[in-house]
Amino acid sequence: MKTESENIKSENIKPESTGPESAKPGNAGSSQNKILTIPNLLSLFRLCLIPVFMWLYCVEKNYLWTGIILIISGLTDTVDGFVARHFNMISDLGKILDPVADKLTQAAMLFCLLTRFPLMIVPLGLMVFKEFFMGVTGLLVIQKTGKVFGADWHGKVNTWLLYAMMILHVFWYNIPDVVSKVLIGVCVIMMLISLVLYGRHNMKALKDTGTER
């Protein structure tokens, strides 16, 4: 049987939130501002792999290890997204760092492949235009709404198609010209679709912000 003083203590002490409740919207602000998270470290790791595979492909001409490094980079992209979503590690920095790591990896590999496949200039040029356009509209959205939007499904599909196309061109040294053009064409089409959908999304966000005012 508790004494009166013990009852008073038990009534004044509230249990700390430890389970899933701690990840509810009330705590979302702190998780959004995290920097040292596993997904962010994986994105930094992908950035560090860029000079490695460029050196392997352009200097060492070691296409086997170039492809292996590229596969590792693609797998870490999938892992960091899974970890971020399932372990409440989504952060504003991660929403920026993840796509930056993706695009720099893709652009660097396309540049390497351009030394053997001149048609790679098409997806590379389109990527530069797409990222410039999305960067400008994305910054406007952040400025006006204060929100950082993550990648949509078409962005992920675009990423995986590009990785698949690049990996095939790295491992398949004597890839037939027709096959190469088809693979590049499919990637270019998906990039255009993603550009249009992201553009509509950002423009709608800016338009809605203007209407609210």
mmCIF file of C-alpha atoms in Angstrom:
data_model
loop_
_atom_site.group_PDB
_atom_site.id
_atom_site.type_symbol
_atom_site.label_atom_id
_atom_site.label_comp_id
_atom_site.label_asym_id
_atom_site.label_seq_id
_atom_site.Cartn_x
_atom_site.Cartn_y
_atom_site.Cartn_z
ATOM 1 C CA MET A 1 0.000 0.000 0.000
ATOM 2 C CA LYS A 2 1.411 3.379 -1.028
ATOM 3 C CA THR A 3 1.908 6.176 1.461
ATOM 4 C CA GLU A 4 0.417 9.606 0.811
ATOM 5 C CA SER A 5 3.797 11.009 -0.303
ATOM 6 C CA GLU A 6 4.254 8.131 -2.789
ATOM 7 C CA ASN A 7 0.800 8.765 -4.241
ATOM 8 C CA ILE A 8 1.627 12.432 -4.756
ATOM 9 C CA LYS A 9 4.871 11.515 -6.531
ATOM 10 C CA SER A 10 3.158 8.993 -8.801
ATOM 11 C CA GLU A 11 0.532 11.551 -9.810
ATOM 12 C CA ASN A 12 3.104 14.241 -10.648
ATOM 13 C CA ILE A 13 5.449 12.043 -12.663
ATOM 14 C CA LYS A 14 4.334 11.446 -16.248
ATOM 15 C CA PRO A 15 5.782 8.504 -18.147
ATOM 16 C CA GLU A 16 8.091 9.377 -20.996
ATOM 17 C CA SER A 17 6.910 8.595 -24.498
ATOM 18 C CA THR A 18 8.954 5.750 -25.849
ATOM 19 C CA GLY A 19 7.238 3.837 -28.617
ATOM 20 C CA PRO A 20 5.777 4.873 -31.928
ATOM 21 C CA GLU A 21 4.069 7.821 -30.205
ATOM 22 C CA SER A 22 7.410 9.614 -30.058
ATOM 23 C CA ALA A 23 7.464 9.646 -33.843
ATOM 24 C CA LYS A 24 4.050 11.284 -34.184
ATOM 25 C CA PRO A 25 3.519 14.742 -35.732
ATOM 26 C CA GLY A 26 4.261 16.478 -32.446
ATOM 27 C CA ASN A 27 7.896 15.407 -32.770
ATOM 28 C CA ALA A 28 8.163 15.785 -36.528
ATOM 29 C CA GLY A 29 9.929 19.136 -36.259
ATOM 30 C CA SER A 30 12.967 17.669 -34.507
ATOM 31 C CA SER A 31 13.290 14.756 -36.953
ATOM 32 C CA GLN A 32 13.092 17.116 -39.932
ATOM 33 C CA ASN A 33 16.124 19.048 -38.660
ATOM 34 C CA LYS A 34 18.389 16.040 -38.092
ATOM 35 C CA ILE A 35 21.734 16.030 -39.908
ATOM 36 C CA LEU A 36 23.740 12.984 -38.806
ATOM 37 C CA THR A 37 21.346 10.233 -39.862
ATOM 38 C CA ILE A 38 22.044 6.925 -41.607
ATOM 39 C CA PRO A 39 20.317 8.037 -44.868
ATOM 40 C CA ASN A 40 22.357 11.258 -44.962
ATOM 41 C CA LEU A 41 25.597 9.352 -44.341
ATOM 42 C CA LEU A 42 24.710 6.963 -47.178
ATOM 43 C CA SER A 43 24.116 9.937 -49.484
ATOM 44 C CA LEU A 44 27.551 11.307 -48.542
ATOM 45 C CA PHE A 45 29.004 7.858 -49.224
ATOM 46 C CA ARG A 46 27.510 7.941 -52.734
ATOM 47 C CA LEU A 47 29.132 11.324 -53.322
ATOM 48 C CA CYS A 48 32.497 9.862 -52.298
ATOM 49 C CA LEU A 49 32.079 7.026 -54.829
ATOM 50 C CA ILE A 50 31.872 9.444 -57.780
ATOM 51 C CA PRO A 51 35.615 10.153 -58.196
ATOM 52 C CA VAL A 52 36.306 6.451 -57.624
ATOM 53 C CA PHE A 53 34.251 5.130 -60.547
ATOM 54 C CA MET A 54 35.313 8.025 -62.807
ATOM 55 C CA TRP A 55 38.955 7.122 -62.206
ATOM 56 C CA LEU A 56 38.251 3.420 -62.748
ATOM 57 C CA TYR A 57 36.402 4.024 -66.026
ATOM 58 C CA CYS A 58 38.382 6.840 -67.637
ATOM 59 C CA VAL A 59 41.904 6.170 -66.345
ATOM 60 C CA GLU A 60 42.145 2.498 -65.415
ATOM 61 C CA LYS A 61 39.647 1.306 -68.057
ATOM 62 C CA ASN A 62 38.471 -1.201 -65.471
ATOM 63 C CA TYR A 63 34.847 -1.582 -66.546
ATOM 64 C CA LEU A 64 34.111 -4.512 -64.236
ATOM 65 C CA TRP A 65 34.868 -2.573 -61.062
ATOM 66 C CA THR A 66 33.243 0.540 -62.470
ATOM 67 C CA GLY A 67 30.014 -1.410 -62.849
ATOM 68 C CA ILE A 68 30.317 -2.908 -59.366
ATOM 69 C CA ILE A 69 30.805 0.540 -57.801
ATOM 70 C CA LEU A 70 27.835 1.854 -59.777
ATOM 71 C CA ILE A 71 25.651 -1.019 -58.528
ATOM 72 C CA ILE A 72 26.728 -0.337 -54.938
ATOM 73 C CA SER A 73 25.821 3.325 -55.415
ATOM 74 C CA GLY A 74 22.380 2.398 -56.740
ATOM 75 C CA LEU A 75 21.736 -0.040 -53.897
ATOM 76 C CA THR A 76 22.667 2.513 -51.231
ATOM 77 C CA ASP A 77 20.173 4.904 -52.838
ATOM 78 C CA THR A 78 17.425 2.317 -52.287
ATOM 79 C CA VAL A 79 18.597 1.489 -48.761
ATOM 80 C CA ASP A 80 18.724 5.095 -47.560
ATOM 81 C CA GLY A 81 15.177 5.710 -48.794
ATOM 82 C CA PHE A 82 13.919 2.592 -47.007
ATOM 83 C CA VAL A 83 15.684 3.476 -43.758
ATOM 84 C CA ALA A 84 14.485 7.081 -43.871
ATOM 85 C CA ARG A 85 10.834 6.084 -44.309
ATOM 86 C CA HIS A 86 10.668 3.104 -41.936
ATOM 87 C CA PHE A 87 12.802 4.429 -39.080
ATOM 88 C CA ASN A 88 11.576 8.019 -38.996
ATOM 89 C CA MET A 89 14.855 9.446 -40.305
ATOM 90 C CA ILE A 90 13.429 11.725 -42.981
ATOM 91 C CA SER A 91 15.072 15.139 -42.772
ATOM 92 C CA ASP A 92 15.066 18.354 -44.794
ATOM 93 C CA LEU A 93 18.793 17.905 -45.436
ATOM 94 C CA GLY A 94 18.145 14.379 -46.693
ATOM 95 C CA LYS A 95 15.472 15.614 -49.106
ATOM 96 C CA ILE A 96 18.134 17.806 -50.693
ATOM 97 C CA LEU A 97 21.244 15.645 -50.258
ATOM 98 C CA ASP A 98 19.700 12.431 -51.656
ATOM 99 C CA PRO A 99 18.699 13.839 -55.077
ATOM 100 C CA VAL A 100 21.958 15.810 -55.311
ATOM 101 C CA ALA A 101 23.949 12.593 -54.794
ATOM 102 C CA ASP A 102 21.761 10.825 -57.360
ATOM 103 C CA LYS A 103 22.066 13.488 -60.046
ATOM 104 C CA LEU A 104 25.797 14.034 -59.619
ATOM 105 C CA THR A 105 26.364 10.264 -59.802
ATOM 106 C CA GLN A 106 24.250 9.982 -62.949
ATOM 107 C CA ALA A 107 25.817 13.016 -64.618
ATOM 108 C CA ALA A 108 29.341 11.812 -63.831
ATOM 109 C CA MET A 109 28.663 8.340 -65.212
ATOM 110 C CA LEU A 110 26.963 9.702 -68.337
ATOM 111 C CA PHE A 111 30.014 11.915 -68.886
ATOM 112 C CA CYS A 112 32.263 8.855 -68.605
ATOM 113 C CA LEU A 113 30.108 6.880 -71.053
ATOM 114 C CA LEU A 114 30.162 9.819 -73.445
ATOM 115 C CA THR A 115 33.803 8.980 -74.171
ATOM 116 C CA ARG A 116 32.631 5.760 -75.875
ATOM 117 C CA PHE A 117 28.983 6.464 -76.735
ATOM 118 C CA PRO A 118 28.483 9.920 -78.312
ATOM 119 C CA LEU A 119 24.673 9.649 -78.067
ATOM 120 C CA MET A 120 24.975 9.907 -74.263
ATOM 121 C CA ILE A 121 25.121 13.664 -74.829
ATOM 122 C CA VAL A 122 21.303 13.624 -75.219
ATOM 123 C CA PRO A 123 20.371 12.300 -71.736
ATOM 124 C CA LEU A 124 23.263 14.271 -70.212
ATOM 125 C CA GLY A 125 22.110 17.544 -71.800
ATOM 126 C CA LEU A 126 18.483 16.867 -70.892
ATOM 127 C CA MET A 127 19.484 16.093 -67.315
ATOM 128 C CA VAL A 128 21.352 19.397 -67.000
ATOM 129 C CA PHE A 129 18.326 21.314 -68.322
ATOM 130 C CA LYS A 130 15.886 19.340 -66.149
ATOM 131 C CA GLU A 131 17.884 19.827 -62.964
ATOM 132 C CA PHE A 132 18.387 23.548 -63.656
ATOM 133 C CA PHE A 133 14.659 24.025 -64.210
ATOM 134 C CA MET A 134 13.732 21.923 -61.187
ATOM 135 C CA GLY A 135 16.343 23.653 -59.056
ATOM 136 C CA VAL A 136 14.985 27.114 -59.844
ATOM 137 C CA THR A 137 11.309 26.197 -59.380
ATOM 138 C CA GLY A 138 12.141 24.082 -56.318
ATOM 139 C CA LEU A 139 13.898 27.001 -54.623
ATOM 140 C CA LEU A 140 10.902 29.225 -55.353
ATOM 141 C CA VAL A 141 8.610 26.643 -53.781
ATOM 142 C CA ILE A 142 10.814 26.442 -50.669
ATOM 143 C CA GLN A 143 10.964 30.232 -50.444
ATOM 144 C CA LYS A 144 7.203 30.702 -50.735
ATOM 145 C CA THR A 145 5.901 27.627 -48.888
ATOM 146 C CA GLY A 146 8.797 26.685 -46.596
ATOM 147 C CA LYS A 147 8.385 23.060 -47.700
ATOM 148 C CA VAL A 148 10.940 20.675 -49.192
ATOM 149 C CA PHE A 149 9.293 18.038 -51.364
ATOM 150 C CA GLY A 150 10.794 14.572 -51.761
ATOM 151 C CA ALA A 151 11.062 12.508 -54.928
ATOM 152 C CA ASP A 152 7.868 11.234 -56.565
ATOM 153 C CA TRP A 153 7.369 7.803 -58.154
ATOM 154 C CA HIS A 154 8.353 8.969 -61.643
ATOM 155 C CA GLY A 155 11.602 10.387 -60.274
ATOM 156 C CA LYS A 156 12.466 7.009 -58.767
ATOM 157 C CA VAL A 157 11.546 5.188 -61.997
ATOM 158 C CA ASN A 158 13.700 7.630 -63.935
ATOM 159 C CA THR A 159 16.611 7.000 -61.571
ATOM 160 C CA TRP A 160 16.382 3.218 -61.844
ATOM 161 C CA LEU A 161 16.090 3.301 -65.656
ATOM 162 C CA LEU A 162 19.174 5.477 -65.878
ATOM 163 C CA TYR A 163 21.146 3.212 -63.553
ATOM 164 C CA ALA A 164 20.074 0.128 -65.527
ATOM 165 C CA MET A 165 21.007 1.757 -68.839
ATOM 166 C CA MET A 166 24.391 2.924 -67.574
ATOM 167 C CA ILE A 167 25.255 -0.400 -65.923
ATOM 168 C CA LEU A 168 24.429 -2.292 -69.132
ATOM 169 C CA HIS A 169 26.664 0.040 -71.142
ATOM 170 C CA VAL A 170 29.492 -0.448 -68.637
ATOM 171 C CA PHE A 171 29.367 -4.258 -68.446
ATOM 172 C CA TRP A 172 28.313 -4.919 -72.055
ATOM 173 C CA TYR A 173 31.449 -3.610 -73.700
ATOM 174 C CA ASN A 174 30.386 -4.445 -77.274
ATOM 175 C CA ILE A 175 26.723 -3.546 -76.896
ATOM 176 C CA PRO A 176 24.993 -3.410 -80.322
ATOM 177 C CA ASP A 177 24.329 0.096 -81.590
ATOM 178 C CA VAL A 178 20.585 -0.560 -81.948
ATOM 179 C CA VAL A 179 20.257 -1.821 -78.375
ATOM 180 C CA SER A 180 22.246 1.149 -77.103
ATOM 181 C CA LYS A 181 20.010 3.641 -78.924
ATOM 182 C CA VAL A 182 16.822 1.956 -77.667
ATOM 183 C CA LEU A 183 18.004 2.021 -74.058
ATOM 184 C CA ILE A 184 19.056 5.655 -74.317
ATOM 185 C CA GLY A 185 15.749 6.535 -76.001
ATOM 186 C CA VAL A 186 13.685 4.917 -73.225
ATOM 187 C CA CYS A 187 15.626 6.877 -70.598
ATOM 188 C CA VAL A 188 15.185 10.147 -72.486
ATOM 189 C CA ILE A 189 11.413 9.604 -72.746
ATOM 190 C CA MET A 190 11.150 8.872 -69.010
ATOM 191 C CA MET A 191 13.231 11.947 -68.214
ATOM 192 C CA LEU A 192 10.857 14.107 -70.273
ATOM 193 C CA ILE A 193 7.821 12.623 -68.506
ATOM 194 C CA SER A 194 9.424 13.237 -65.105
ATOM 195 C CA LEU A 195 10.323 16.813 -66.098
ATOM 196 C CA VAL A 196 6.731 17.572 -67.088
ATOM 197 C CA LEU A 197 5.227 16.019 -63.940
ATOM 198 C CA TYR A 198 7.690 17.706 -61.564
ATOM 199 C CA GLY A 199 7.211 20.989 -63.406
ATOM 200 C CA ARG A 200 3.424 20.774 -63.047
ATOM 201 C CA HIS A 201 3.770 19.892 -59.365
ATOM 202 C CA ASN A 202 6.022 22.849 -58.569
ATOM 203 C CA MET A 203 4.038 25.314 -60.646
ATOM 204 C CA LYS A 204 0.816 24.194 -58.941
ATOM 205 C CA ALA A 205 2.433 24.688 -55.522
ATOM 206 C CA LEU A 206 3.498 28.215 -56.495
ATOM 207 C CA LYS A 207 0.077 28.986 -57.952
ATOM 208 C CA ASP A 208 -1.737 27.748 -54.826
ATOM 209 C CA THR A 209 0.530 29.897 -52.648
ATOM 210 C CA GLY A 210 -0.272 32.956 -54.744
ATOM 211 C CA THR A 211 -4.011 32.235 -54.543
ATOM 212 C CA GLU A 212 -3.926 31.939 -50.763
ATOM 213 C CA ARG A 213 -2.437 35.379 -50.515
#
